[in-house]
Every structure is written in structure tokens, then in C-alpha cells.
Amino acid sequence: MRFLSDNTAGACPEVMAALQEVNHGRVPAYGEDEWTRRLDGVLGGYFGTAVRAFPVISGTAANALALATLSPPYGAIFAHEESHIAVDECGAPGFFSGGAQLMLLPGEHGRVKVESIRAALGHLRGDVHNVQPAALSLVQATDLGTAYRPDELRALSEFAHGRGMKVHMDGARFANVVAFLGCHPGDITWRAGIDVLSFGATKNGCMAAEAVVFFDPALARDFELRRKRAGHLLSKLRFLSAQLLAYVETGACQRNAAKANRLAQQIARAAGGSLLHPVEANEVFVSLGEERRKALRAAGFEFYDWGPEEAGAARLVVSWDQPEDEVRALCAALERTA
Amino acid sequence: MRFLSDNTAGACPEVMAALQEVNHGRVPAYGEDEWTRRLDGVLGGYFGTAVRAFPVISGTAANALALATLSPPYGAIFAHEESHIAVDECGAPGFFSGGAQLMLLPGEHGRVKVESIRAALGHLRGDVHNVQPAALSLVQATDLGTAYRPDELRALSEFAHGRGMKVHMDGARFANVVAFLGCHPGDITWRAGIDVLSFGATKNGCMAAEAVVFFDPALARDFELRRKRAGHLLSKLRFLSAQLLAYVETGACQRNAAKANRLAQQIARAAGGSLLHPVEANEVFVSLGEERRKALRAAGFEFYDWGPEEAGAARLVVSWDQPEDEVRALCAALERTA
Amino acid sequence: MRFLSDNTAGACPEVMAALQEVNHGRVPAYGEDEWTRRLDGVLGGYFGTAVRAFPVISGTAANALALATLSPPYGAIFAHEESHIAVDECGAPGFFSGGAQLMLLPGEHGRVKVESIRAALGHLRGDVHNVQPAALSLVQATDLGTAYRPDELRALSEFAHGRGMKVHMDGARFANVVAFLGCHPGDITWRAGIDVLSFGATKNGCMAAEAVVFFDPALARDFELRRKRAGHLLSKLRFLSAQLLAYVETGACQRNAAKANRLAQQIARAAGGSLLHPVEANEVFVSLGEERRKALRAAGFEFYDWGPEEAGAARLVVSWDQPEDEVRALCAALERTA
Amino acid sequence: MRFLSDNTAGACPEVMAALQEVNHGRVPAYGEDEWTRRLDGVLGGYFGTAVRAFPVISGTAANALALATLSPPYGAIFAHEESHIAVDECGAPGFFSGGAQLMLLPGEHGRVKVESIRAALGHLRGDVHNVQPAALSLVQATDLGTAYRPDELRALSEFAHGRGMKVHMDGARFANVVAFLGCHPGDITWRAGIDVLSFGATKNGCMAAEAVVFFDPALARDFELRRKRAGHLLSKLRFLSAQLLAYVETGACQRNAAKANRLAQQIARAAGGSLLHPVEANEVFVSLGEERRKALRAAGFEFYDWGPEEAGAARLVVSWDQPEDEVRALCAALERTA
């Protein structure tokens, strides 16, 4: 029973059906097809505003391409010290941007606060000896499974914009936050000052599909050229666009997220006092200790240890296609070993 | 009736079936799945030697990642002046390598010759003021639809290796050449001195799948890190690996190529004297003149003009899924307008 | 007797005196000193218009930093195939720009023509698959010792600007052209549409000093940051700025160039029919044949062979500090061996 | 009276004399001159072992070029969070390496400890999702004016080597540490496991001269090519090499450092209890408070505030050419305002 990552999940039926559906005839390549042409409209509908949306096949590509569009090579990109771009992308932002420097920030439960950005900015004098503040990158849900509220985001964006920075959101688990907060997707993006979103879809039911969504269309041309030269413009792009269309148009997006969130809450309840962070998406972080981790593994549960060895913590991720009985079994095991 | 590009084609049934087949359960991400683990073996079988093979989603990614593994940032990469890496990848080799310089070579029918490499090398003095010869990149089939023979490749590789260079092959239409020459895949790769191959599969029946195939395993670790930081390591990698497995294991690879080649030969015969290059894969280059191009388009055929406007040339590409009656109609139209 | 390169020359007395003069007291670093602050004004006076001027220590740095300011990473930089940036800077433009691609052009006597740029542009379709036209880089004097006339430059600049490109001039031997044409420095720069100039001073009498001169001040901030992160902002910048000030303010600039040009003309006359290119600066290219090259070397003259071995050509460069008797001896030897 | 930085200092007489001395005749360019050829030997003598030494004109160039030689683009470079490469080089290591990521470490008095590297390494799992440990960069003297002892360096190097990393030393104030410790230059470099040293000379009496010193000659070729394409290979290199030769051969190196150190100790004694860090080179960090900073400035002393505004700290740097009466005046003022 795998609770390793939502990257272990398969693709949902709606997405598989869409792939079959678009697989006929010889259609224009590189995004000139009818499905890709519909993406801006469909995602614009989802977000409640005009957008330019570009499909790519991985979150690392989405994040790094978006950030390279926002930051010059001598830029500083502010992000939480546990964010995916800082620890899980093998230096992708530095590669795509030509050397921009990550400015890593602490922050409880994976969230960045205005105060810590302000403090980090305090070390930069604004002269040519320093990298130049270029972008703030926020993760939603955070890498510790928590969600930024609209007002938190507005405060962060306002501060960043006031310092001449653009704001990027890594929304690898975006739909899970929409489901958790019960908000409109626009409330935690453009209405809260987000300039560019990596709209994750792979984890939550696609095969390999993310969209880079620009709420400011002026940035799109630079992005398109960067995407091409990074090898991220698919020739048979319909197969990627079709995934995103199905994901949003059929409602699979929110359906899958809601289910995973619900199961994660069950686990959270079973975990009780061992919970390390509020569960606001589909990830559960628990302090188990070595004995209990061993016991759970012996009982057939797979998951990652988290943080320093001695902390005895674990991350339990619920996928959109996680069988409910696996979750029940996990809850029982957590309660049994408590 | 589209003869624009084999990128307009769909995915073949064998590939679609494979995607369905692997879509069950929660399986390890990022290549730790059973299908990706089988890739080295299956492709090793196809090539008749041990290989390290890495799936990516585009030819540009395959080429540029492979070349970045072969060339330092101060390297010189020799290639035909009409090759895809020179004119269709928006500078990707420069991006991935950190600035390596393309040394573009002339050559009849899209083929590079030892003499032209030797001449280009003659301009490099070997001191620090010059970029350093690092790689020779050959296209098979060439961008003008022709095929290198094994002995041509051996001569080129020997020369390149003798000058301290590695040899890369852009095999976007590799299977078409195997079908045309009736040779073993090993004959035009490792037996002919090729160090790394971009093994194309997308055009010829996959949805989005290419493999970077290393015949020298020592280069693989560097490649793996570059792939990750370029955002080209898919999380749900099984869906990419499964395409490649099906493509090779079911024989779709050679079946699709053989069919497209056969239809291209029909067009070649119909084109008669207007043929610009020998047809040795699935592309037909013809000198039509403006009138004839117009007439064909009026008759419902879509294709790209090729080369300078005044030359009146056109490129006709046959896809693996091209209906035979479309080809018959095209042949008739070519003969009618001759 | 060395006619290898004007890089073999020493520093002129005016420059040496200036270094002594500024060497007192503790003065602000990184360009906040009084000498650096005067540079814009002094160079503005030389060029007859307001400029932003930044001192660096090598021509490669000047060229590559300037071009990185003009070209995005996915840009195309057009230049003569024998230009310094193409063959003598180890790929520096690709490094500084993050991978911009050189588009090399043929051209008699080292000069680029509008027609050849137009032809090269014809291969670019303007879509995302191509690198994007970003800059035209001209060398003045060219790498074959010839000079562009003001009207040639205007035609080139107009064409380039009309295609959305900026124009860079590599003026490694700029003063020699001003001396040869007897024109105002503004006539072959901003009045002729040049946007940025690498104003060479090292070869012509400085120790190590070039200025990147922006006629469009909007580009300067990006440049300053690129200069710093490339390690090209000297801490004790007064010692670099002082060289440039002395070079221009004392008139050494035009005095040194005029002398070297005059001696080059003597050699040109002695070379007679073996001259390969018009002598319009301080370089003389001659077709000598192997015998005559040997004879001259046996007589104590050092110089570089030029071009393919079989052509038997040689480059003879006169330095600003070349003893007149060395030139007389060379002339005599040329005439003796004719 | 400027105590802003030793970058405000002039060039020492020995260096100025050397520049005059080498300024005659036309000598081979780009390092083929007799002075540059002597560098390896002279610096080898200073360090007591065979070295390959390359002159460059700035500390940023020395550091970033050295690090790019040690780290692949996907490398992790460990350094103190207040080190020059992290906060004063506008992202140069990221630029030169093609995107390597700085891993910043805390550490009392500017010194890195094995424990903090071990902790940082603990966050890297060694898979392809992480940047790969490549280099440890130490500053000697540290950016807080303290010196690593030979045994500290040995422990750090052993640890780093054991983890597959190379060790770089930013020796911007290297001679000051040699003077302070009274040790042999080899004791705090190759004998302590340092692989590459940025041997600073500009601050301590040169005009613009640093040497990148390789104790492992195998790394030199890659470095030479990177230096050239970064525009850091001077054409008239004799003028740079001559500074370094004079600096070492005349003993100015240790003479200047000893004097600056001695004066810094006087200031340290006058500062008494306000001292923030041990004074082990030529920099004095003091906690003054806003009132006292104002008073000192009113009395004519220039210096930089240091750290967060509210801390009221200041950095006082003694240059090699600082007049002794300026130091006496500063000491008196410090005592008067205590």
C-alpha cells in the first residue's frame, strides 16, 4: 500500500478517454491544433479571467521556465527553504535563468512570511554587487501540505510587487487547495496578485501535464521561446493539451482533489497528536519515531521518512486513486501503533 | 490531406494499448517502475549491444541533452547547416551546453562529408582562443530525407574520434533508415562508431517519446543529472517508457516506418524528374514551381514550401498513419500537373 | 622585429604617466572615484554626444558583455565569418548571452553587406523554432584591416533596425579607422546608427583598457549588472579609467593610430601587387607564398601566417610603438624578395 | 580618513616599478611573454610546491572561474553565508558554472565548521533530484576578519574530500593571514588540503591582480579555456604578471600585510570591549551604536556600517598604505567616544 507520493498514481479515466478521442487524423503540430487553441479559453474560464496558458510535461519545467521568464540571470528568487524548486529540482531555476540565485527563507509549516522576505532583502544593498530582487515563488499547497489563505497571498504579493518583484506560484497541488479552502481558483491567484502559476495536473490525475498560466500576457512571448529551446514544446501537442482540457472541463480536477483531501483528513484524525503540520491538502506529516515507522512498514505501508533521521518523521501522501480500504487500513494501523 | 510533417500523425494502436495497460495501481515514480527498468534491456536487444537508454518527450530535448553531455561549454559541435539542431531548435544546443558553438557544414543532400569537417577544423588552431572540437552530430535520416550508409558513418566517426570528438546521431527518423537500408540497427549506430543516439519514436507512432541511447555507459550519470534539472525527468515515467517498449517490442517501429517509406517511394515515382533528393526515408523533396504548388494546394494537399521562395520547392512528408488513398490522390495530382 | 600583433605593443607614455598620477591616497572603489566619474563626459566629448561608458580590460569582455545586453539567450547575432567574436573569443558571446547563436556571414575584405544579412534572415521563419534576430555586430576596422564608410554603416544599421535588431560595433581598432577616414568619431558610430561600441584602447597604447560605450543609455543598467557578475568590475577602477582618460584627453588615441596607419601604408606600398586587402588601418595582408615567408622570417621578421596553409598569405601588423627602422627594414625585405 | 576598504588603496611602489620595467619592446601577447612564463615558478616558490598559476584582474573572476572549474552546472557549492561569493559577487558563481547552487552555512566569526557542512549535506539525498556536492569554498581571512588555523583547514578539507568535493580558498586577504599566523603559505593551502586558491594581491598593493593557483595541475586546461571565453585573458598579459611577480619577489606581499595587520591590532586595542570578532588580519569589526558612529564620522572617519541597522556595528579596514597618523587619530577617537 503506497503512500509514497501522488506521483505514483495513474491517470484518471477522463484523461485517458480524452487521449483516445484526440487520436485521429493528421493535425497541425506544435500547438496549432484545435485542442491547444482552446486551452486559454478553458483555463481562463476556470480562473475567471483572461489567461495565456502553456502546457508542459513536468512541474520542474513549469516552475523553472516560469521563473526564467520573471528573473534576469542576475536576479534573486525568494522561496521557502523547503520548497520544491530549492531542494527537488537539481538546480533547475539556476539552469533555466542563467544563474539566478535562490534566497531561501525559513517559515513555519512551509509558509513564507513577509517578515522573512523583508529580513532577507535587508541583506541586499541594491547596488551591482548584489543579485537583484526579481521574483517571489510560493508553493500552494506548500511542501508541508499547508495552504496559503487569500489574504496571506495578497499581503505577500503586495509586498513583493512593492519591491519590484513578480510573484510565481508553484501550484503542484493547486486543486487540492481550492478544494480545501472551498474558494474560487481566482481567489488564490490573480485576485491575490499572483503573476504566473504552475498549474499542476500530473499528480492529481493527468499522465504528464502541467500548465504555465500567465495572468499578465506580456510575459508570454519570452516564455514561448524559452519553452521551445528547452525542448518542452511537444510536436504532437494535442496529446498534452487534451489532458488539461479533460482535467478541467470534466471536473476531474476538483473531484480528484476533493477525494484525496477527504482521505487525508481521515489519516490526520487517526494520527491525532503525532501530526506535525495542519493537513490542508492531500499530505500528512506525522512524527512517528523509529519503532512506529518500522511497525507500519512491516504492516505493508510504504512512505518516505521526512527530515533528519533522528526526528522520526514521515510523510504520507494520498493519491487521487488511492483505494479507500488502503486508507482505512492505514488509519487502523496508526491508531493501533499510537 | 496533410503531408506537412510526420509530427501531424497520431499515436499507433500498439502505443495506445500500452498506455492503458500500465495505467493501474500506484507505482514508483521517476523511473523506478518496472517498465522503465526494462528499457535498457529491450533497446539493448534492438541494437544488439548493451545500452543505457533514457526516455524524453521531444527530439529537441534528446538532441540538446545528449550534446550537452558530449560537449563542454567551450566546445565546438559540427553539424550540417540544414540540420534540425541548427535551424529548428531555437538554439537549444547552446542553451543546454552553456554556450557551445555550432560549426555548420555544407553537404549535398543533407549529408556531411569528412572533407568539410576537415576544412572547418582547419580554421581552429587548437589554442584557447578557439572553441574546442567536441562533437559531430549527424542526422539519420538527414533533414533532406536521405540516409547515411554504414561505411559513410564509419568514416565520419573514425575521423571525428581521431580528432578527439564524440559522435552523436539525431535519429528522429531512425527506423525509416533501418527500413530503407534493410540493415541491423547496430550497423548504423555502435558498429559504425556512434556514441550517442537520439532514437526518435514520436514521429513514427508514439505520442511523445524519444530515447537517448548511450552506447558508452560512462556518459550516463552526467546525462541523468542534466535531464532532471532540465525538467525532462517525468514523474509518472511509466507512461513514457511504456510507449517506447510497445514501439520496439511489438514491431510497430519497423512496421510503421516500412509503410511510410513505401508510400514515399510511390510519391517519388510520381514526382519523377522534379525530385530534388534521393528518397531514402519518408520525406520527398520536389521542385514544383509556384504554379504547380498552387494547383496541388487547390486540390486539397497541404505541405510546406522548402528553401528560398524563388526555388519553388516543396517538402512532402508521409506519416505512418497516412491513408493510402491520400497518397494515391497525391501521386495522381503530381502526374496530372507535371 | 615583431609584426605579429598590436597586442605585442607596450603602453604609451601618456598612459603610464596617468597611472602614476592617480596613484595616491585612498579613493572610493568600484567606480565611485573622480576619474571614473569623468569618463562619460570625456568620451561624450570625443563622440560628440551624450554616452554612458564603462571601462573593461579586454576586447572579448567588451564585445561579449555588450552583445549579452543586446541579445536574449534565444537571440541570433549576425557577424562576419572572420570576425573576432566568431573565431577568436572561444565562444564568449554564447557564454555571456546564455546561448545566443552566431549567424556567420561571408563578405569581401571582411565587410558584411546588407544582402548577406537579408539572405541569412531568409532562413529564419520568425516562429519559435528559430533563434530570434537580435543583433548585428560589425568590426571596425574589420578583421582584414579594412574600414566601413559612414554610408555603408548607415545602410547596415537601417536595415538591422528595421528588422528589430540592435547594432554593435567591435572597435578594437576604432581610432585607426577615424585616422584613416579623417572623419569624426560620431560619423561612424551614433550618427551611423551604432547602438553600442566596444571602444578599443589596449592595442593602440593602453595597458589593458577598453570602453563599452552606449549611445542608448537605457541599456546601461543591465550592462552594469552583467559586468559585475562577470568579474569585470575592477575594485581599484581608477587605474583603468585613468588609462582611458589619458588615451583620449592627451590625444594619444589619434596620434598613435595615425602613426601606425602611416607605417602600414609604407608596408602596403612595398608589398605592391601582393596586397590581399585594401590597407585602411594598421594591418597589412599579403600573399607571399611559402618561399617568401621563409625568407622574411630568416631575415628576422615575425608575423602570422593567415588563412589556409596553401594560400601562402601573411598578416603584418604595425603597432603604435613600432620603430620606424623596423618598418623600413621590412619594406626593403618585401621589395628585395618580390 | 578612509577606513572603508582596502580596495581604496593605491598600488605599492614595487608594483609600479615593475610596470615601468616591463614596458618596453613588442613582446608576445596572451601569456607567451617571459614574465608570465615565470609565474608558476615564482608562486611555486612562495607556496613550496609545484603550482599552475593564472593571473586575473579581480577577486570575483578568480573565485567564479575557479569554482566553475570545480563544479558541474548541477553542483552544490558550500560556503559561509557571509562569504564574498554569496553576497558580493552578483551571482558570479552561478553564472560561470552554468547554474551551480550555493549552499550557505552559518558559522561564528565567519568560519565554517564541519558540523554545519555535515548538516547541510544531510538534506541532500544523493539522487538526481538534488544538486550534487561539488565544492567547499572557504575564505581566508574570512569576511569577518578572522583566520582559519591549519588544523581547522585540514579537518574541513578531509571532510570535503571524503564526500567527493574539492576545496577552494578565497584568499582575497591571504597574505594577511600568513602574516598573522606566522605560518608558511603552504601550511594553510596545499598542506591543508586546499585544491585551488584565489590568491589575492589587489587589496594588498597591486593595481589589479589576483592569481588562481592550482595545486592540482589536472584542472588547469579547463580553467584556461573558461578564462579566455570569460574575457579574462589579457592580451598584454605581461602587465598583469609583472604585478604578481613584484608582489611576491620583492616581499611587498608580506611587508604590506604585516603593516596593515599591525595597525589593525592598534585599532583593536583601542576598540576594547566593542570588538565583535577577533582581529586576525586587517579588518576590525566593532559594535559602536548610532551615536558613536555619528561622532566618528563627524570627526572625519569614513567606514561602512555592518549588518542590520539596529546592531550599530561598523567595519574598519586598514589598507597597506594607510598613514599611521590616521590610525592613531582613529584610535584616539575610539577611546574618546568609548
PDB file of C-alpha atoms in Angstrom, chain C residues 78 105 112-124 159 163 165:
ATOM      1  CA  PHE C  78      24.831  38.290 -37.153  1.00  0.00           C
ATOM      2  CA  LEU C 105      28.105  35.850 -42.959  1.00  0.00           C
ATOM      3  CA  VAL C 112      29.341  42.454 -44.153  1.00  0.00           C
ATOM      4  CA  LYS C 113      26.767  43.567 -46.724  1.00  0.00           C
ATOM      5  CA  VAL C 114      23.031  44.085 -46.343  1.00  0.00           C
ATOM      6  CA  GLU C 115      22.406  41.431 -48.963  1.00  0.00           C
ATOM      7  CA  SER C 116      24.101  38.697 -46.994  1.00  0.00           C
ATOM      8  CA  ILE C 117      22.195  39.579 -43.818  1.00  0.00           C
ATOM      9  CA  ARG C 118      18.980  39.580 -45.794  1.00  0.00           C
ATOM     10  CA  ALA C 119      19.797  36.145 -47.187  1.00  0.00           C
ATOM     11  CA  ALA C 120      20.606  34.770 -43.739  1.00  0.00           C
ATOM     12  CA  LEU C 121      17.409  36.235 -42.319  1.00  0.00           C
ATOM     13  CA  GLY C 122      15.565  34.482 -45.110  1.00  0.00           C
ATOM     14  CA  HIS C 123      16.325  31.171 -43.426  1.00  0.00           C
ATOM     15  CA  LEU C 124      14.592  32.297 -40.232  1.00  0.00           C
ATOM     16  CA  PHE C 159      18.414  47.505 -42.304  1.00  0.00           C
ATOM     17  CA  ARG C 163      14.334  44.063 -38.594  1.00  0.00           C
ATOM     18  CA  MET C 165      17.936  44.274 -34.274  1.00  0.00           C
TER      19      MET C 165
END
